[in-house]
Structure formats: C-alpha cells, structure tokens
CSV table of C-alpha atoms in Angstrom, one decimal:
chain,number,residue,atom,x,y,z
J,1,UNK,CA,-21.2,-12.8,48.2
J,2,UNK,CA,-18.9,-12.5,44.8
J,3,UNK,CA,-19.1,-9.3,43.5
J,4,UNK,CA,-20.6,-8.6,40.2
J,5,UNK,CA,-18.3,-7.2,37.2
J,6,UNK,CA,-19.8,-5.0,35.2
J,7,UNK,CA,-21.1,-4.9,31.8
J,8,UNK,CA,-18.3,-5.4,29.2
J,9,UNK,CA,-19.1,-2.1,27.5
J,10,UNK,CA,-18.7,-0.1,30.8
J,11,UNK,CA,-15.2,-1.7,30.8
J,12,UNK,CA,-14.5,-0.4,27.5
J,13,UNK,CA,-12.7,2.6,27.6
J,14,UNK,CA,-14.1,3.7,24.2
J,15,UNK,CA,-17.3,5.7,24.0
J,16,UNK,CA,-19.8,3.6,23.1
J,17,UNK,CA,-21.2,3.7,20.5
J,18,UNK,CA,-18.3,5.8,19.1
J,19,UNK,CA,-19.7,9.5,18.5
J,20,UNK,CA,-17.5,10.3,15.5
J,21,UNK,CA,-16.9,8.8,12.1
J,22,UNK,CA,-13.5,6.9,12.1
J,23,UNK,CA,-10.7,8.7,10.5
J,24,UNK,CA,-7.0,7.0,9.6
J,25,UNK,CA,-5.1,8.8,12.6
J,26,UNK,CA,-7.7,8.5,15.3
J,27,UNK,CA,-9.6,5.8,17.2
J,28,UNK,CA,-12.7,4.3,15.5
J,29,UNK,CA,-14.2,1.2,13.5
J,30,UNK,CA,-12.8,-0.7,11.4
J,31,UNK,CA,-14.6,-2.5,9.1
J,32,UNK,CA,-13.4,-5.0,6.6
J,33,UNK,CA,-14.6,-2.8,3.4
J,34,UNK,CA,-10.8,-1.3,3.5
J,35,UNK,CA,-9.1,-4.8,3.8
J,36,UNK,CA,-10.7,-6.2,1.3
J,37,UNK,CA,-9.9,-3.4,-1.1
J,38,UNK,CA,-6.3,-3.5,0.1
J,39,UNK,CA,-6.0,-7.6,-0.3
J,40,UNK,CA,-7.7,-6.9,-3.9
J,41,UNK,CA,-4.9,-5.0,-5.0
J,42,UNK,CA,-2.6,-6.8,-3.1
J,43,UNK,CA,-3.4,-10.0,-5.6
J,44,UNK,CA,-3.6,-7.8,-8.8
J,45,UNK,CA,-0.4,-5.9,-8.6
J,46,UNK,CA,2.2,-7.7,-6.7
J,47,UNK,CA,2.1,-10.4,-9.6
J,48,UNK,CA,2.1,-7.4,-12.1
J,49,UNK,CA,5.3,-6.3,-10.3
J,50,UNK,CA,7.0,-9.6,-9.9
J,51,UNK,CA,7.2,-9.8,-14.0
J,52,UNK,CA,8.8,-6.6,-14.6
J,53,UNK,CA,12.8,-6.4,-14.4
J,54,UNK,CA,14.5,-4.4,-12.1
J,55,UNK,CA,11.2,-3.6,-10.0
J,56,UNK,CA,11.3,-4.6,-6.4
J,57,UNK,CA,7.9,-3.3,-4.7
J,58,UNK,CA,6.1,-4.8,-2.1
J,59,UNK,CA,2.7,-4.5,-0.2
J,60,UNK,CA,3.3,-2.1,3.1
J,61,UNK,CA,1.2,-2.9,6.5
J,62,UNK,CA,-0.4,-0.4,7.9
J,63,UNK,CA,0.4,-0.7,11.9
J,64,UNK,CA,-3.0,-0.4,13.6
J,65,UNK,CA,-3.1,-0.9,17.4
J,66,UNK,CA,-6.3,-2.5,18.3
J,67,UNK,CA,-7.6,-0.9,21.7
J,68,UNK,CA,-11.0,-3.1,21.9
J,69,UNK,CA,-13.1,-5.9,19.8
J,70,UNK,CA,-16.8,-4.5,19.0
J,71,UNK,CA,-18.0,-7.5,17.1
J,72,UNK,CA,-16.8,-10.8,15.3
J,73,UNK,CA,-14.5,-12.0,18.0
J,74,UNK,CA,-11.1,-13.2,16.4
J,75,UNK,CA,-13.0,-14.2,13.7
J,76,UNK,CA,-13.5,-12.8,9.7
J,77,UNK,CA,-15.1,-10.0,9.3
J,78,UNK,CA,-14.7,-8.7,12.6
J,79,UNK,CA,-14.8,-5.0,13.7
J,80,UNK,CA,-12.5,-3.3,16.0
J,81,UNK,CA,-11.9,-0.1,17.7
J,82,UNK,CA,-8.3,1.3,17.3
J,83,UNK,CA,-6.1,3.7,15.5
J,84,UNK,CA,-3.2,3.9,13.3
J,85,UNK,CA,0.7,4.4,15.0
J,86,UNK,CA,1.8,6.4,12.2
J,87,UNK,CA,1.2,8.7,9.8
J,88,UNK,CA,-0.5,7.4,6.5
J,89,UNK,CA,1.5,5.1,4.5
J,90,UNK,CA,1.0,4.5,0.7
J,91,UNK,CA,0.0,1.1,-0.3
J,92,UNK,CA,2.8,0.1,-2.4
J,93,UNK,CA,7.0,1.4,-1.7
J,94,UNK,CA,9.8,0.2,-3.2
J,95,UNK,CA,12.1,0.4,-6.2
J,96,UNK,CA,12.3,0.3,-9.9
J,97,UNK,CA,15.5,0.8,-11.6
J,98,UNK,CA,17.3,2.0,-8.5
J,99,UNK,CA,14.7,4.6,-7.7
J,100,UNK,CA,12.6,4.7,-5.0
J,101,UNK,CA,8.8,4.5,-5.2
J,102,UNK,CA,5.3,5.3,-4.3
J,103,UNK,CA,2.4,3.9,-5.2
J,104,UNK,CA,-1.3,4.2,-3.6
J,105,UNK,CA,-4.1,1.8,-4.9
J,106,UNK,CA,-7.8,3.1,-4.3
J,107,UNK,CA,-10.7,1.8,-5.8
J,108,UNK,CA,-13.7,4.2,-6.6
J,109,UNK,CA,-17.6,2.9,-4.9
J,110,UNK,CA,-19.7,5.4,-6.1
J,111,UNK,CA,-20.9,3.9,-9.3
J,112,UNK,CA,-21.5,6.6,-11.8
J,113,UNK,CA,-20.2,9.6,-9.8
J,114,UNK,CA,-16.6,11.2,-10.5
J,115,UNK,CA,-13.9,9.7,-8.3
J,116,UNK,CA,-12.8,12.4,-5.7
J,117,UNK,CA,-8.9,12.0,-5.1
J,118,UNK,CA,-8.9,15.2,-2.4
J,119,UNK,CA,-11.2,12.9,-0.2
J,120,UNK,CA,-9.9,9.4,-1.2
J,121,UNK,CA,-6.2,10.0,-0.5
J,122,UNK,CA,-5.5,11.5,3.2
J,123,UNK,CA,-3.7,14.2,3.5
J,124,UNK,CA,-0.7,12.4,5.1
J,125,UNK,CA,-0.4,10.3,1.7
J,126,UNK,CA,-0.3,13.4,-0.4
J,127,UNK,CA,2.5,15.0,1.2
J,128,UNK,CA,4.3,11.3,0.6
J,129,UNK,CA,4.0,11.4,-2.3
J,130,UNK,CA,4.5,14.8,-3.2
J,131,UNK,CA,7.9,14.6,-1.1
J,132,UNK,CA,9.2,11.6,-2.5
J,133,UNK,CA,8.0,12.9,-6.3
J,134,UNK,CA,9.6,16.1,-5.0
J,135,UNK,CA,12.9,14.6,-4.2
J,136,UNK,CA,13.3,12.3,-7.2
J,137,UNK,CA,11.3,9.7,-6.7
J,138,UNK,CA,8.5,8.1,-8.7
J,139,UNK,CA,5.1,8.7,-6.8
J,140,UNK,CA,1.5,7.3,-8.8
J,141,UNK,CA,-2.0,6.2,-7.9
J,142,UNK,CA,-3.4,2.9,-8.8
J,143,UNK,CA,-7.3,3.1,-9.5
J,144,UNK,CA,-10.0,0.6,-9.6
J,145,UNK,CA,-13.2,1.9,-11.6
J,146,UNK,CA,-16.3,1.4,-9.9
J,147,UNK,CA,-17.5,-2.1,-12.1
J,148,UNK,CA,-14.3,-2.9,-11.6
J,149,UNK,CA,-13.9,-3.4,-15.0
J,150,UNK,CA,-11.3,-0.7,-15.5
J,151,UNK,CA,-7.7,-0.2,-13.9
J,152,UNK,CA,-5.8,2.8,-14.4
J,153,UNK,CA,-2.5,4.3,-13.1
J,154,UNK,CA,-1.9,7.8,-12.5
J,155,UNK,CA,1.2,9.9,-11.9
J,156,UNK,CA,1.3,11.9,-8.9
J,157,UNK,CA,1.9,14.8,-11.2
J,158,UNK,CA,-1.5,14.3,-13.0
J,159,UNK,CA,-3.2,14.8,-9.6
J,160,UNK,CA,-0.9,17.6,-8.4
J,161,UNK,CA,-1.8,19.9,-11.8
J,162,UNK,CA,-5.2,19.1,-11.4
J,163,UNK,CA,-5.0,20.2,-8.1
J,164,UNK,CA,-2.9,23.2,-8.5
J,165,UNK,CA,-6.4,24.3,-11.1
J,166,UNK,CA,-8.7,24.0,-8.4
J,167,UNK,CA,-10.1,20.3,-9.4
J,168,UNK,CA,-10.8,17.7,-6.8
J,169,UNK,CA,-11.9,14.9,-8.8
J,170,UNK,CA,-11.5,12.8,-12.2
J,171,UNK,CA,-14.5,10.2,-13.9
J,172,UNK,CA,-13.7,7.3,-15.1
J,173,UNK,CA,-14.9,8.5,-18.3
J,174,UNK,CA,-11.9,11.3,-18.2
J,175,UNK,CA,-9.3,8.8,-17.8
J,176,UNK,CA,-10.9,6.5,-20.0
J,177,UNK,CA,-10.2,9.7,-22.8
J,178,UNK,CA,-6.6,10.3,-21.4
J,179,UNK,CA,-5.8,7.4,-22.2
J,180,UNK,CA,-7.1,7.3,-25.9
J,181,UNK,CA,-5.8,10.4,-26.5
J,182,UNK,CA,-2.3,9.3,-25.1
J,183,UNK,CA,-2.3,6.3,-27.7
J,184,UNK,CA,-3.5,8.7,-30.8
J,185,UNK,CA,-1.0,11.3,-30.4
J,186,UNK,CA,2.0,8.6,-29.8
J,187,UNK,CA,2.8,10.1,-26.2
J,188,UNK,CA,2.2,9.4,-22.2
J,189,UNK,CA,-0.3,11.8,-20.6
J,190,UNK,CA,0.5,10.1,-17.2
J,191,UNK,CA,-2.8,8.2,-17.5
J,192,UNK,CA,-2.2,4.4,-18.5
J,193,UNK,CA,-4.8,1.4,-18.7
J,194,UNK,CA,-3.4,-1.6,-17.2
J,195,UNK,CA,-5.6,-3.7,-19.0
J,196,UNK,CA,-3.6,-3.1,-22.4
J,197,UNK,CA,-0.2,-5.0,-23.9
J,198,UNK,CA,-1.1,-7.3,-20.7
J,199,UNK,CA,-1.6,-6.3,-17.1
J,200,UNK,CA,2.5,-6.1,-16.3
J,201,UNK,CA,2.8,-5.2,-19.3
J,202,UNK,CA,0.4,-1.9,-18.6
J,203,UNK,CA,2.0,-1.8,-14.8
J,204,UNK,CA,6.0,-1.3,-16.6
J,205,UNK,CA,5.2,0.9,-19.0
J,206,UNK,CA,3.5,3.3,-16.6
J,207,UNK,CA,6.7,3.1,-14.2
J,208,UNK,CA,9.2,3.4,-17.1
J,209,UNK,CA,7.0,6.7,-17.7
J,210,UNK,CA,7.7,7.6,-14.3
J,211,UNK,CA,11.1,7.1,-14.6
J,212,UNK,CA,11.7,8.9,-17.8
J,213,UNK,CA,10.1,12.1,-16.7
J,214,UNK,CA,12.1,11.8,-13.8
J,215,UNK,CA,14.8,11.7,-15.4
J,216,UNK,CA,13.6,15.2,-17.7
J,217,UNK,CA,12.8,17.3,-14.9
C-alpha cells in the first residue's frame, strides 16, 4: 500500500497560522498592500527624476526570501511567508549632483488621522538615513496624503528636529501650512509640494534644497 503524505500545512515549516504580526526583518505575510504602494511611487517618481539634470536615482529591491506560498499560487495578489535578507533599505538611492542619496516614499492610510513617521519608517531606515544625512549625504521622505491628492517631500532633518522635541507624527494639514508658509516668507522649510511648478519640477527643487543645506552645514 502507498503511503499517504501528509497534509501540506504539516509540511510547512511555518506555524500555521502565523502567531505574530509580520515585521520587515522577520518571517511573516506578505500581502500585496506594500507592493502596490511601492510600484505607485515607483511610476510617480522615477519619471520625476528622469527630467531633472544631473540626478541619477533609481528604485532599490528589497531582497525577500520566500520560505512558503500561503495563497494565490504564482499568481497576482498572492501571499507568502518569508522574510527580508537585510536590513531595511530606503526606497529610492542614488545621486544628484555627485552626492549620494536617500529617499523613502510612504504613503499615509489613515484618512483623517496624523501620519505617524516613528511607526511608518522602521528603525533600520532611520539610522540610513540619519548616517548617510550624517555623513554628507542628502536623506528625505517622500509622502503620499491619504486621498492621495497631496504629495509632499520632507528632509530627513524636518523629521529628526521633530523628533529630537518629543513628536512622533505630522497631519497633512501641517505640511499643507509648511509649505504656505515656506512660499510667503520667500524660504525652504524642508517641506515641498510636488504638485507645484510641475511634479519634476517640485521633485528638483526639493533636492537642490537638500543639496544647498548640505552644502551650509
């Protein structure tokens, strides 16, 4: 008589279900809420970089090691059981004028709630970007708003005072007044709307601000 194999979950050397919430470094799901964000951005910015001189940055892929398929098959919108190889990577590196750079793109859910960069950005990212600000780079945050109707770019240095106050989170409607504020007093907060003189147009001027403070400290 041929033996009979067991169940494919008891093969899965995974706990099943999987009694802890995913996070980036560990094994857990992954579902495609994070890809699309990431090919969202991909198809905003990389044509917003492509139009700006002397500005080579690409998209970065994140190297996840799938360890077993929990629904979907090889199909889209399929879930898998994994975890990263390495330590959190920002979205965006590469260089503008010669410098090196930065960049993580997020894009806020919680309609009508503040956006909370402490849990949004891993710690692994933050101490990218703080080390690569840190060492003359130019490190930012690219932000969606939650109706998707606003983008803005931050400097890492925005985040790091607010930070260094005790604050863990911005709302759009804070930005929103950076921003204005910026434009009426003739001077970069570190806050920039894409949306205005044109998406690359938005996207340059917020890395020649990088650039220029870089080149002040």
């Amino acid at each position: 008589m041929t033996a009979k194999l067991p169940p494919l979950r008891a093969m899965n050397p995974l706990p099943w279900p999987p009694k802890t919430a995913p996070t980036r470094r560990g094994a857990g799901m992954l579902g495609n809420r994070k890809a699309k964000q990431g090919r969202l951005w991909e198809d905003l910015a990389l044509p917003m970089f492509s139009g700006i001189s002397s500005c080579e940055i690409d998209k970065t892929t994140a190297p996840f090691r799938i360890t077993a398929m929990i629904t979907g098959g090889a199909y889209r919108g399929a879930k898998v059981a994994g975890f990263f190889e390495k330590k959190g990577q920002c979205d965006f590196v590469g260089r503008f004028r010669g410098v090196h750079v930065e960049l993580e793109a997020k894009r806020h859910c919680q309609i009508g709630k503040p956006w909370n960069f402490k849990s949004a950005i891993d710690g692994d990212q933050m101490e990218r970007l703080s080390r690569n600000r840190a060492g003359g780079g130019l490190s930012g945050v690219l932000l969606m708003s939650d109706d998707g109707n606003r983008l803005f770019a931050i400097s890492w240095s925005v985040i790091e005072s607010a930070m260094k106050r005790g604050r863990k989170s911005f709302s759009v409607p804070d930005l929103a007044q950076a921003v204005d504020f910026a434009n009426d007093i003739g001077d970069a907060s570190g806050v920039f709307d894409l949306h205005q003189r044109g998406m690359a147009g938005g996207m340059e001027r917020f890395l020649v601000h990088l650039y220029e403070r870089r080149e002040q400290s």
